[in-house]
Coordinates of C-alpha atoms and ligand atoms in Angstrom, one line a residue:
M1 CA 4.4 -34.2 -26.2
I2 CA 1.0 -35.2 -27.3
S3 CA -1.0 -33.4 -28.9
M4 CA -4.2 -32.1 -27.0
L5 CA -6.3 -31.4 -30.3
Y6 CA -8.8 -33.1 -31.1
P7 CA -7.6 -36.7 -33.4
K8 CA -9.0 -35.7 -37.4
M9 CA -8.7 -37.3 -40.3
T10 CA -7.4 -35.2 -42.7
R11 CA -5.5 -35.2 -46.0
T12 CA -2.1 -35.9 -43.9
R13 CA -4.0 -37.6 -40.7
K14 CA -5.3 -41.4 -39.8
V15 CA -7.4 -41.7 -36.6
I16 CA -7.7 -45.4 -35.4
D17 CA -10.5 -46.2 -33.1
L18 CA -9.2 -48.9 -31.2
G19 CA -12.5 -49.1 -28.9
G20 CA -14.2 -52.4 -28.6
M21 CA -14.0 -55.4 -26.2
W22 CA -11.2 -55.9 -24.8
K23 CA -10.0 -58.2 -22.5
V24 CA -9.9 -57.4 -18.6
Y25 CA -8.5 -58.3 -15.3
F26 CA -9.5 -57.0 -11.6
G27 CA -6.6 -57.6 -9.6
F28 CA -9.0 -59.0 -6.5
E29 CA -6.4 -61.3 -5.1
N30 CA -3.2 -60.0 -7.3
Q31 CA -2.7 -56.4 -6.7
G32 CA 0.9 -55.3 -7.1
E33 CA 1.5 -57.6 -9.8
D34 CA 3.1 -56.8 -12.9
F35 CA 0.8 -58.2 -16.1
S36 CA 2.6 -55.8 -18.5
K37 CA 3.3 -58.6 -20.9
G38 CA 0.0 -60.0 -20.6
I39 CA -3.2 -60.2 -18.6
P40 CA -4.4 -63.5 -17.4
G41 CA -7.9 -64.8 -17.6
K42 CA -10.4 -64.7 -20.2
D43 CA -12.8 -61.6 -19.1
Y44 CA -13.8 -59.0 -21.8
I45 CA -15.2 -55.8 -21.4
P46 CA -16.1 -52.7 -23.5
V47 CA -13.9 -50.0 -24.0
P48 CA -14.4 -47.3 -23.3
S49 CA -17.2 -48.3 -20.5
S50 CA -17.8 -47.5 -16.7
F51 CA -17.4 -51.0 -15.2
A52 CA -19.6 -50.9 -12.3
D53 CA -22.8 -51.1 -13.3
L54 CA -21.9 -54.4 -16.3
Y55 CA -21.7 -56.7 -13.8
T56 CA -23.5 -58.7 -11.1
E57 CA -22.0 -58.8 -8.4
K58 CA -21.1 -56.3 -5.7
K59 CA -17.3 -56.6 -6.0
Y60 CA -17.1 -55.4 -9.2
R61 CA -18.8 -52.9 -8.9
E62 CA -17.1 -51.1 -5.9
F63 CA -13.6 -52.6 -7.3
C64 CA -11.1 -50.5 -6.1
G65 CA -7.8 -51.0 -6.9
D66 CA -5.5 -51.3 -10.2
I67 CA -7.3 -53.0 -13.3
W68 CA -5.9 -54.1 -16.4
Y69 CA -6.6 -54.0 -19.8
E70 CA -5.3 -55.3 -22.7
T71 CA -6.0 -55.4 -26.7
E72 CA -3.8 -56.1 -29.6
F73 CA -3.9 -55.1 -33.1
V74 CA -1.8 -54.9 -36.5
I75 CA 0.3 -51.7 -37.7
P76 CA 0.7 -51.5 -41.6
E77 CA 4.1 -52.2 -43.3
E78 CA 3.2 -48.7 -44.5
W79 CA 2.8 -46.5 -41.8
K80 CA 6.9 -46.8 -41.1
G81 CA 8.2 -42.9 -41.4
Q82 CA 5.1 -41.6 -39.9
R83 CA 4.5 -40.8 -36.2
L84 CA 2.5 -42.9 -34.0
E85 CA 0.2 -42.0 -31.0
I86 CA -1.7 -44.0 -29.1
R87 CA -4.6 -41.2 -27.5
F88 CA -6.7 -41.6 -24.2
A89 CA -9.8 -38.9 -24.3
G90 CA -9.7 -40.2 -20.1
A91 CA -9.2 -42.7 -18.0
A92 CA -9.8 -42.7 -14.5
H93 CA -8.4 -42.2 -12.1
R94 CA -5.0 -42.8 -13.2
A95 CA -3.0 -45.3 -16.0
T96 CA 0.5 -46.8 -17.1
V97 CA 0.5 -47.7 -21.0
Y98 CA 2.8 -50.5 -22.2
F99 CA 3.4 -50.9 -25.8
N100 CA 4.2 -54.5 -26.3
G101 CA 5.8 -54.8 -23.0
R102 CA 7.5 -51.4 -22.5
Q103 CA 6.1 -48.7 -20.2
V104 CA 5.2 -45.8 -23.0
T105 CA 3.5 -43.4 -20.6
E106 CA 1.7 -42.7 -17.0
H107 CA -1.1 -40.5 -16.6
E108 CA -2.8 -38.7 -13.1
G109 CA -6.3 -37.8 -13.2
G110 CA -9.1 -39.0 -15.4
F111 CA -11.2 -36.2 -17.3
T112 CA -8.0 -34.9 -19.7
P113 CA -6.2 -36.6 -22.9
F114 CA -3.1 -38.3 -22.3
G115 CA -1.0 -40.7 -24.8
A116 CA 2.3 -41.5 -26.0
D117 CA 4.2 -41.3 -29.4
V118 CA 4.4 -45.0 -30.0
S119 CA 6.9 -45.0 -33.3
E120 CA 9.5 -46.2 -32.1
T121 CA 7.9 -49.5 -30.0
A122 CA 5.9 -50.1 -32.7
I123 CA 6.2 -53.7 -34.4
Y124 CA 5.3 -52.9 -38.4
G125 CA 3.5 -55.6 -40.4
E126 CA 2.4 -57.7 -36.9
K127 CA 0.6 -57.4 -33.8
N128 CA 1.1 -55.1 -31.1
L129 CA 0.4 -55.9 -27.4
L130 CA -1.6 -52.8 -25.8
V131 CA -1.8 -53.1 -22.1
V132 CA -2.9 -50.2 -19.5
K133 CA -2.9 -50.5 -15.8
V134 CA -5.8 -48.2 -14.9
N135 CA -6.1 -47.3 -10.7
T136 CA -8.6 -46.5 -9.3
E137 CA -8.2 -45.2 -5.8
L138 CA -9.1 -41.6 -4.6
R139 CA -6.5 -39.9 -2.5
A140 CA -5.3 -37.3 -0.5
T141 CA -3.6 -35.8 -3.4
S142 CA -6.3 -36.6 -6.4
L143 CA -9.2 -34.6 -8.6
P144 CA -11.3 -35.7 -7.1
N145 CA -10.4 -36.2 -3.6
G146 CA -11.4 -38.9 -1.5
E147 CA -9.1 -41.4 0.3
T148 CA -9.3 -45.1 0.0
K149 CA -9.7 -47.5 2.9
Q150 CA -9.0 -51.5 3.6
L151 CA -12.3 -53.0 5.0
K152 CA -11.3 -56.0 7.7
N153 CA -11.4 -58.8 5.1
G154 CA -8.8 -56.9 2.8
T155 CA -10.4 -55.4 0.3
L156 CA -10.0 -51.8 -1.0
M157 CA -12.7 -49.2 -1.2
A158 CA -13.2 -46.3 -2.2
I159 CA -14.3 -42.8 0.3
P160 CA -15.5 -39.9 -2.2
Y161 CA -15.2 -36.5 -0.3
F162 CA -18.3 -36.2 -3.0
D163 CA -21.5 -37.6 -3.9
F164 CA -21.4 -38.7 -7.4
Y165 CA -21.0 -41.9 -7.7
N166 CA -16.7 -43.2 -8.4
Y167 CA -17.1 -44.1 -11.6
T168 CA -14.2 -45.7 -13.2
G169 CA -11.8 -47.4 -15.7
I170 CA -11.3 -46.2 -19.6
Q171 CA -14.7 -44.2 -19.9
R172 CA -13.5 -42.7 -22.9
S173 CA -12.0 -43.2 -26.6
V174 CA -8.7 -44.5 -27.2
K175 CA -7.4 -44.0 -30.6
L176 CA -4.3 -44.6 -32.7
V177 CA -3.2 -41.1 -34.1
V178 CA -1.1 -41.6 -37.8
T179 CA 0.6 -38.3 -38.5
P180 CA 3.8 -36.8 -39.7
F181 CA 6.4 -36.0 -37.8
T182 CA 6.2 -32.5 -39.0
R183 CA 2.8 -31.9 -37.5
I184 CA 0.3 -29.1 -36.1
A185 CA 0.4 -29.7 -32.3
D186 CA -1.3 -27.1 -30.7
Y187 CA -2.9 -23.5 -31.6
D188 CA -3.9 -20.4 -29.5
L189 CA -6.7 -17.4 -30.8
T190 CA -7.9 -14.5 -29.8
Y191 CA -10.4 -11.8 -31.2
E192 CA -10.7 -8.1 -31.6
I193 CA -14.0 -7.3 -33.0
T194 CA -14.6 -3.4 -34.0
G195 CA -17.6 -2.3 -36.1
N196 CA -18.5 -5.0 -38.4
D197 CA -15.1 -6.9 -38.5
A198 CA -13.1 -8.9 -36.2
A199 CA -9.1 -9.4 -36.5
V200 CA -7.9 -13.5 -34.8
N201 CA -4.6 -12.8 -33.5
Y202 CA -3.2 -16.5 -33.6
R203 CA 0.0 -18.7 -32.7
V204 CA 0.1 -22.0 -33.9
L205 CA 2.4 -24.6 -32.3
V206 CA 4.2 -27.1 -35.2
Q207 CA 6.9 -30.0 -33.9
N208 CA 9.8 -30.7 -35.8
L209 CA 9.0 -27.7 -38.4
K210 CA 11.6 -27.2 -41.0
E211 CA 13.2 -23.8 -41.8
N212 CA 12.3 -24.6 -46.0
Q213 CA 8.0 -25.2 -44.8
E214 CA 6.0 -22.6 -44.4
V215 CA 3.0 -22.6 -42.0
E216 CA -0.6 -21.0 -43.1
L217 CA -3.8 -20.5 -41.8
E218 CA -7.0 -20.2 -43.9
I219 CA -10.6 -19.1 -42.6
R220 CA -13.3 -20.6 -44.2
D221 CA -17.3 -19.3 -43.4
E222 CA -20.0 -21.5 -43.2
E223 CA -20.8 -21.4 -47.1
D224 CA -17.6 -22.8 -47.7
K225 CA -16.2 -18.9 -48.8
K226 CA -12.6 -18.1 -48.1
A227 CA -13.0 -15.1 -45.2
A228 CA -9.2 -15.2 -45.0
S229 CA -5.8 -16.7 -45.7
V230 CA -2.3 -16.0 -43.4
K231 CA 0.8 -17.1 -43.3
G232 CA 3.2 -17.6 -40.1
E233 CA 3.4 -19.9 -37.0
S234 CA 1.5 -16.3 -35.8
G235 CA 0.1 -13.4 -36.8
R236 CA -3.4 -11.7 -37.0
A237 CA -6.3 -12.6 -39.8
E238 CA -9.0 -10.1 -40.2
I239 CA -12.5 -11.7 -41.3
A240 CA -14.7 -8.6 -42.9
N241 CA -18.5 -8.5 -42.0
V242 CA -17.7 -11.0 -39.6
R243 CA -20.5 -13.5 -38.5
L244 CA -20.3 -13.9 -34.8
W245 CA -20.9 -16.7 -32.5
Q246 CA -24.2 -16.3 -30.5
V247 CA -25.5 -17.4 -27.2
R248 CA -28.1 -20.2 -29.2
D249 CA -27.1 -19.1 -32.3
A250 CA -24.3 -20.0 -33.3
Y251 CA -21.8 -19.2 -36.1
L252 CA -18.8 -21.4 -37.3
Y253 CA -16.2 -21.0 -39.4
R254 CA -13.9 -23.7 -40.1
F255 CA -10.0 -22.7 -39.5
I256 CA -7.5 -25.1 -41.5
W257 CA -4.0 -24.8 -40.6
R258 CA -2.1 -26.6 -43.5
V259 CA 2.2 -27.0 -43.3
W260 CA 3.9 -26.7 -46.8
E261 CA 7.4 -27.5 -48.4
D262 CA 8.1 -26.7 -52.0
G263 CA 3.9 -26.5 -52.6
K264 CA 3.8 -30.2 -51.5
L265 CA 1.2 -29.9 -48.2
V266 CA 2.9 -31.8 -45.3
D267 CA 0.5 -31.2 -42.5
E268 CA -3.3 -30.4 -42.5
Y269 CA -5.3 -29.8 -39.5
E270 CA -9.0 -28.4 -39.4
E271 CA -11.2 -27.3 -36.5
P272 CA -15.1 -25.0 -36.7
I273 CA -14.0 -22.4 -34.6
G274 CA -17.0 -19.6 -33.1
V275 CA -15.5 -16.3 -33.3
R276 CA -16.7 -14.4 -29.7
T277 CA -15.6 -12.3 -27.0
V278 CA -16.6 -12.7 -23.6
E279 CA -15.8 -10.3 -20.2
I280 CA -17.3 -9.2 -16.6
S281 CA -17.9 -5.2 -16.8
G282 CA -19.5 -4.3 -13.1
T283 CA -22.3 -6.4 -12.9
D284 CA -22.6 -7.9 -16.0
I285 CA -21.3 -11.0 -17.8
L286 CA -20.7 -10.0 -22.0
V287 CA -20.7 -11.7 -25.1
N288 CA -19.1 -9.7 -27.5
G289 CA -19.8 -7.0 -25.5
K290 CA -23.2 -7.5 -24.6
P291 CA -25.1 -8.4 -21.5
V292 CA -26.2 -12.3 -21.0
Y293 CA -28.2 -14.2 -18.9
L294 CA -27.5 -18.1 -17.6
K295 CA -30.2 -20.4 -17.6
G296 CA -29.0 -24.1 -17.7
F297 CA -28.3 -26.8 -15.2
G298 CA -25.3 -28.3 -13.4
R299 CA -25.1 -31.5 -14.7
H300 CA -23.0 -35.0 -14.4
E301 CA -21.9 -37.4 -17.2
D302 CA -24.2 -39.9 -16.3
S303 CA -26.9 -42.3 -17.5
P304 CA -27.7 -46.1 -16.2
V305 CA -25.7 -49.1 -17.1
N306 CA -23.0 -46.1 -18.9
G307 CA -22.3 -44.8 -15.8
K308 CA -19.9 -41.9 -16.7
T309 CA -18.5 -43.8 -20.2
F310 CA -18.5 -40.9 -23.1
A311 CA -22.3 -41.9 -24.5
P312 CA -23.3 -39.9 -27.8
C313 CA -26.9 -40.7 -27.5
Y314 CA -27.6 -39.3 -24.0
L315 CA -25.2 -36.5 -25.3
K316 CA -28.0 -35.4 -28.0
R317 CA -30.9 -36.1 -25.7
D318 CA -30.0 -34.2 -23.1
F319 CA -28.8 -31.0 -25.7
E320 CA -32.5 -31.8 -26.9
L321 CA -34.3 -31.6 -23.1
M322 CA -32.2 -28.2 -22.4
K323 CA -33.1 -26.9 -25.7
W324 CA -36.5 -27.7 -25.4
M325 CA -36.6 -26.2 -21.7
G326 CA -35.1 -22.5 -23.2
A327 CA -31.7 -23.1 -21.2
N328 CA -28.3 -21.8 -22.7
S329 CA -26.0 -22.9 -20.5
F330 CA -24.3 -25.4 -18.2
R331 CA -21.1 -26.2 -16.0
T332 CA -19.1 -29.5 -16.5
S333 CA -19.9 -30.0 -12.9
H334 CA -17.3 -31.3 -11.2
Y335 CA -15.0 -32.1 -13.8
P336 CA -14.0 -31.8 -17.6
Y337 CA -16.8 -33.4 -19.7
A338 CA -15.6 -35.6 -23.0
E339 CA -14.4 -33.3 -26.0
E340 CA -17.7 -33.7 -28.3
T341 CA -19.7 -32.3 -25.3
Y342 CA -17.8 -28.6 -26.0
Q343 CA -18.1 -29.5 -29.7
E344 CA -22.3 -30.0 -29.5
A345 CA -22.0 -26.9 -27.5
D346 CA -20.5 -24.9 -29.6
R347 CA -22.8 -26.1 -32.9
E348 CA -25.5 -25.4 -30.1
G349 CA -24.4 -21.8 -29.0
F350 CA -24.0 -22.9 -25.3
L351 CA -22.6 -21.1 -22.8
V352 CA -20.0 -23.6 -20.9
I353 CA -18.1 -22.8 -17.8
D354 CA -15.9 -25.5 -17.4
E355 CA -14.7 -27.4 -14.2
V356 CA -11.2 -28.5 -12.8
P357 CA -11.7 -31.6 -11.1
A358 CA -11.4 -30.1 -7.8
V359 CA -14.3 -31.5 -5.9
G360 CA -14.3 -32.9 -2.6
F361 CA -11.8 -30.3 -1.4
V362 CA -13.2 -30.4 2.4
K363 CA -12.4 -33.9 3.5
R364 CA -15.9 -35.1 4.7
S365 CA -17.5 -38.5 3.6
G366 CA -21.0 -39.9 3.8
M367 CA -23.9 -38.1 5.9
A368 CA -21.1 -35.9 7.2
M369 CA -21.2 -34.4 3.7
F370 CA -24.8 -33.8 3.1
Q371 CA -25.3 -32.4 6.3
N372 CA -22.5 -29.7 5.9
A373 CA -24.7 -27.0 4.0
G374 CA -26.8 -26.5 7.3
S375 CA -24.3 -26.9 9.8
G376 CA -22.9 -23.7 10.3
V377 CA -19.7 -25.5 11.1
K378 CA -16.7 -23.9 8.9
P379 CA -13.9 -26.4 7.7
T380 CA -10.7 -24.4 7.8
S381 CA -7.8 -27.3 7.9
F382 CA -8.0 -29.2 4.4
F383 CA -5.2 -27.1 2.8
A384 CA -2.8 -27.2 6.4
A385 CA -2.3 -31.4 5.4
D386 CA 1.6 -32.7 4.2
T387 CA 0.1 -33.5 1.1
T388 CA -1.3 -30.1 -0.3
Q389 CA 2.1 -29.8 -1.9
E390 CA 1.3 -32.4 -4.3
L391 CA -2.4 -31.5 -4.6
L392 CA -1.5 -28.2 -6.0
E393 CA 1.2 -29.9 -8.0
N394 CA -1.9 -32.1 -9.6
H395 CA -3.9 -29.5 -9.5
V396 CA -2.5 -27.2 -11.7
N397 CA -1.5 -30.0 -14.0
V398 CA -5.2 -30.8 -14.8
L399 CA -6.4 -26.9 -15.1
K400 CA -3.1 -26.5 -17.4
E401 CA -4.8 -29.8 -19.6
L402 CA -8.1 -28.8 -19.3
V403 CA -7.1 -25.1 -20.6
Q404 CA -4.6 -26.5 -23.5
R405 CA -7.9 -28.9 -24.4
D406 CA -10.8 -26.3 -24.0
K407 CA -9.4 -22.8 -25.0
N408 CA -10.6 -22.7 -28.5
H409 CA -14.2 -23.6 -28.0
A410 CA -16.4 -20.4 -28.4
C411 CA -19.2 -22.2 -26.0
V412 CA -16.3 -22.0 -23.0
I413 CA -16.7 -18.8 -21.2
A414 CA -15.3 -19.2 -17.8
W415 CA -13.0 -21.6 -15.9
S416 CA -14.8 -23.2 -12.5
L417 CA -11.5 -23.6 -10.7
F418 CA -12.7 -25.7 -7.4
N419 CA -16.3 -27.2 -6.4
E420 CA -17.0 -26.1 -2.2
P421 CA -13.7 -26.6 -0.9
E422 CA -13.0 -25.1 2.3
S423 CA -11.9 -21.4 1.4
I424 CA -11.7 -19.0 4.4
S425 CA -8.1 -20.2 6.0
E426 CA -5.0 -19.0 5.2
E427 CA -3.8 -21.9 3.9
A428 CA -6.8 -21.9 1.6
S429 CA -5.9 -18.3 0.1
A430 CA -2.4 -18.8 -0.8
Y431 CA -3.3 -21.9 -2.6
F432 CA -6.0 -20.5 -4.2
K433 CA -4.0 -17.6 -5.6
V434 CA -1.7 -19.9 -7.3
V435 CA -4.8 -21.6 -8.9
F436 CA -6.5 -18.6 -9.7
D437 CA -2.7 -17.0 -10.8
K438 CA -2.4 -20.2 -12.9
A439 CA -5.6 -20.0 -15.2
R440 CA -4.9 -16.6 -16.3
E441 CA -1.4 -17.7 -17.5
F442 CA -2.9 -20.9 -19.2
D443 CA -5.7 -19.5 -21.0
P444 CA -4.9 -17.2 -24.0
Q445 CA -8.5 -15.4 -23.9
K446 CA -8.2 -15.0 -20.5
R447 CA -11.5 -16.0 -19.7
P448 CA -13.4 -14.8 -16.3
R449 CA -12.9 -17.5 -13.5
T450 CA -14.7 -18.5 -10.5
F451 CA -15.4 -21.7 -7.8
A452 CA -18.2 -22.6 -6.7
M453 CA -19.2 -21.7 -3.5
E454 CA -21.0 -23.6 -0.2
L455 CA -22.4 -21.9 2.3
S456 CA -19.4 -21.5 4.5
S457 CA -17.5 -19.6 1.5
G458 CA -20.1 -16.5 2.1
P459 CA -19.5 -12.8 1.7
D460 CA -17.9 -12.7 5.5
A461 CA -15.1 -15.4 4.4
K462 CA -13.1 -12.5 2.1
C463 CA -9.9 -14.9 1.8
C464 CA -10.8 -16.2 -1.4
H465 CA -14.3 -14.6 -2.9
Q466 CA -11.8 -11.8 -3.8
Y467 CA -10.4 -14.1 -6.7
C468 CA -12.9 -14.8 -8.5
D469 CA -13.7 -12.2 -11.3
F470 CA -17.5 -13.6 -11.1
W471 CA -18.8 -15.6 -8.2
T472 CA -20.6 -18.6 -8.3
M473 CA -23.1 -19.6 -5.5
N474 CA -24.2 -23.1 -4.1
R475 CA -27.2 -22.7 -2.1
Y476 CA -29.5 -25.2 -0.6
Y477 CA -31.7 -22.9 2.0
G478 CA -34.7 -24.8 2.3
W479 CA -33.4 -27.8 1.6
Y480 CA -30.1 -28.7 4.0
V481 CA -30.9 -26.0 5.8
K482 CA -34.5 -25.6 7.2
G483 CA -36.7 -27.6 5.0
G484 CA -40.4 -28.2 4.8
Y485 CA -42.2 -26.1 7.1
E486 CA -39.4 -24.2 8.3
I487 CA -38.7 -23.1 4.4
S488 CA -39.9 -19.0 5.1
D489 CA -36.6 -18.9 8.1
A490 CA -34.5 -20.0 5.1
M491 CA -35.6 -17.9 2.8
I492 CA -35.2 -15.2 5.4
A493 CA -31.8 -16.4 5.8
F494 CA -31.1 -16.5 2.3
R495 CA -31.8 -12.7 1.6
K496 CA -30.1 -11.5 4.7
E497 CA -26.8 -12.9 3.3
M498 CA -27.6 -11.9 -0.7
D499 CA -28.2 -8.4 1.0
E500 CA -24.4 -8.4 2.4
W501 CA -23.5 -10.0 -0.8
A502 CA -24.6 -6.8 -2.1
S503 CA -23.3 -4.2 -0.2
Q504 CA -19.2 -5.8 -0.8
D505 CA -17.5 -3.5 -2.8
P506 CA -17.5 -4.4 -5.6
V507 CA -20.6 -6.4 -6.3
K508 CA -19.5 -8.9 -9.2
P509 CA -22.2 -11.0 -11.3
M510 CA -23.4 -13.3 -8.9
V511 CA -24.5 -16.8 -10.7
F512 CA -26.3 -19.9 -8.9
T513 CA -24.1 -23.1 -10.0
E514 CA -26.5 -25.0 -7.4
Y515 CA -29.9 -25.1 -5.7
G516 CA -32.3 -27.4 -5.8
A517 CA -34.2 -30.3 -3.4
D518 CA -34.3 -34.4 -3.9
T519 CA -37.3 -35.1 -5.6
L520 CA -39.1 -38.5 -5.9
S521 CA -40.9 -38.3 -9.6
S522 CA -43.3 -41.4 -7.9
E523 CA -44.2 -38.8 -5.1
H524 CA -47.3 -36.2 -5.2
K525 CA -48.4 -34.8 -1.7
L526 CA -50.7 -32.3 -1.3
P527 CA -50.1 -30.1 0.8
S528 CA -46.3 -30.4 0.3
V529 CA -43.6 -32.7 2.0
M530 CA -40.2 -33.0 1.5
W531 CA -39.2 -35.3 -1.8
S532 CA -42.5 -34.6 -3.3
Q533 CA -42.6 -33.1 -6.8
E534 CA -45.5 -30.3 -5.4
Y535 CA -42.6 -29.5 -2.9
Q536 CA -39.8 -29.3 -5.5
L537 CA -42.1 -27.0 -7.4
E538 CA -42.4 -24.8 -4.2
Y539 CA -39.3 -24.5 -3.2
L540 CA -37.7 -23.5 -6.8
E541 CA -40.4 -20.9 -7.1
L542 CA -39.1 -19.2 -3.9
Y543 CA -36.2 -19.4 -5.6
H544 CA -37.2 -17.5 -8.9
E545 CA -38.8 -14.8 -6.4
L546 CA -35.4 -14.0 -4.8
F547 CA -33.2 -14.4 -8.0
D548 CA -35.4 -11.7 -9.6
S549 CA -35.0 -9.1 -6.6
Y550 CA -31.1 -8.9 -6.8
P551 CA -29.7 -7.1 -10.4
F552 CA -26.5 -8.5 -9.9
V553 CA -27.7 -12.4 -9.9
K554 CA -27.2 -13.0 -13.4
G555 CA -27.8 -16.4 -14.4
E556 CA -29.5 -19.3 -12.6
Q557 CA -28.8 -23.0 -13.4
V558 CA -30.3 -25.7 -11.3
W559 CA -29.6 -28.6 -9.8
N560 CA -29.3 -31.3 -11.3
F561 CA -30.1 -31.5 -14.7
A562 CA -31.1 -35.4 -14.4
D563 CA -30.7 -37.8 -11.3
F564 CA -27.7 -39.2 -10.9
Q565 CA -26.0 -42.3 -9.2
T566 CA -24.1 -41.6 -5.9
V567 CA -22.8 -44.0 -3.2
E568 CA -25.0 -46.0 -0.9
G569 CA -26.3 -44.5 2.3
I570 CA -29.3 -43.4 4.3
G571 CA -28.6 -39.7 2.8
R572 CA -29.9 -40.8 -1.0
V573 CA -32.8 -43.3 -2.4
N574 CA -30.2 -45.0 -4.6
G575 CA -29.1 -41.4 -5.9
N576 CA -29.2 -37.9 -6.0
K577 CA -32.8 -37.2 -6.9
K578 CA -32.8 -33.4 -7.6
G579 CA -33.1 -34.0 -11.2
I580 CA -35.5 -31.6 -13.5
F581 CA -35.1 -34.8 -15.6
T582 CA -35.5 -38.6 -13.9
R583 CA -32.2 -40.5 -14.5
D584 CA -33.6 -41.7 -17.7
R585 CA -34.3 -38.4 -19.1
Q586 CA -38.2 -37.7 -18.4
P587 CA -39.2 -34.5 -17.3
K588 CA -40.3 -34.4 -13.4
D589 CA -43.3 -31.5 -12.6
S590 CA -40.9 -28.6 -12.2
A591 CA -39.3 -29.5 -15.6
Y592 CA -42.6 -26.9 -17.0
L593 CA -42.5 -24.6 -14.5
I594 CA -38.7 -23.7 -15.2
K595 CA -39.4 -24.4 -19.1
K596 CA -41.8 -21.5 -18.8
R597 CA -40.2 -19.2 -16.8
W598 CA -37.0 -19.5 -19.1
E599 CA -38.9 -19.1 -22.3
E600 CA -39.7 -15.4 -21.1
L601 CA -36.3 -14.4 -19.8
P602 CA -34.9 -12.3 -22.1
L603 CA -31.0 -13.1 -23.2
D604 CA -29.9 -9.6 -21.6
Y605 CA -32.1 -9.8 -18.7
K606 CA -31.5 -7.6 -15.8
G607 CA -28.4 -6.2 -18.1
G608 CA -26.9 -2.8 -16.8
E609 CA -28.3 -3.2 -13.7
Ligands
GCB701 C1 -23.3 -29.8 -3.8 C2 -22.4 -30.3 -4.4 C3 -23.2 -31.4 -5.5 C4 -24.1 -32.3 -4.6 C5 -25.2 -31.5 -4.4 C6 -26.3 -32.1 -3.1 O1 -23.5 -29.0 -2.6 O2 -21.3 -29.7 -5.0 O3 -22.1 -32.1 -5.8 O4 -24.8 -33.3 -5.4 O5 -24.6 -30.9 -3.2 O6 -27.1 -32.4 -3.9 O7 -26.6 -32.5 -2.2

């Protein structure tokens, strides 16, 4: 098993970043050939990167199929006897890894880490060859969901059932992690807060732990004072006068795990950890027992030229902009983000709804996808396919990897298990039950679970929203449904729907995870027309009025933080333009409107109502 812990240098561990320019080979004519012992050609590409926007020819941008990557490096003789792991933070959508010509692992899913123990396959004191085959196809069994078709000229083309661009490749870091064979591989934390004190219940997994070895947890505060110290593979650490992690007021303790043998340090690992609780009570979302109102965004990992490459400058800029807006939360729409995003959210006190890449579970592409929200057509057949069982296995697996990776982050307050799936058939219900139960089973902190519901998952569609601990809504009344001059009718329909939600038993907290209008930053028009900045402002004001009039609405995450790349077609003008910021992160007029509102809304807005 590889460890999902973020790779860190400590007194007992080394981490070597293998990123840089790697040789690459796009199998235009040679799909299916085996290059595991070395790849042809002379083309080099940055790792990590999304390849799509790097080249000048369309055949690269739209490439679909197998891409081969290769790099080589020397492993020093003195590392013999230690455990060597090659760790990929994410390669989309599936990868096969070969080390010195031998297959060492394969992985399905583009947004969670995987890797292999290569201690045995390594050649010490000499050059080692790392080859990776990445397959970029979308499939009926893949998360995200889609299909791959063959054009008449033989070329493969990915057809996503979602609108964000299908950026692929080795998009996140690749690291060589050197640890002792006895190593800290995983740990779980849960908290009980009583008065000024906190009890931390923990369980740590140490691989190859010997009988004469002892495990220790030491907790130090931000002033580097010891807050607690306990021994054993599981137990309870008491922190007196605890300083809790609060929304936009983060406090992080250092949790240091050690393995000792006869007074000698065997392994050491540490992470900054925020102590906090999360629960749902009536129509409130409680953090540390107090109601919170979510203000923020649905986002994407998307930026010019980078595509979905993890881009640290955009990470920093995005957090600065979110803080400037008065935001306190976001959803990782529509897939697990790079690990560094959650680390930053922990430091900045942001609340994160962490989403599984279960998007496109309606089997619609192109214009049909955009028009759906207003069509009133209820999709019912998605989960009745022959491929459903395999899809479910992949879904549960990626969910397991996600929870394992992110479970100790204070910022993660909920799991979003799907985005806009078909949710009204019996088959859907059976499928949802498994996924929701698994989320509960995997998460030691038992965080609230939800799925982002599109219009056909309305209050009448009882079969799936019953599984949610809180409701999350994606709504486009006034955009896909009766846009422009008809928006007054759209808002009447919207209020009718809201009244039906208000009469559910029980009523649960509702967070709007999407609402927005495509807006070209170049367009002004008085009076407004759709796509103008004025229309986005009018649309948002109507939504704010509606949110304010329903006490159980406990959050608003506008779609989208920034304009982002989509597939080409008549429904999108070189990208989705619902951003409050442009793709290069400059504000549209709407940013000032929302900023004013969010700066005024108290954190406990409508708490207890
Ligand atoms: C949605 C999807 C999101 C799209 C958005 C839109 O409902 O969840 O991925 O980008 O609508 O703008 O159409």
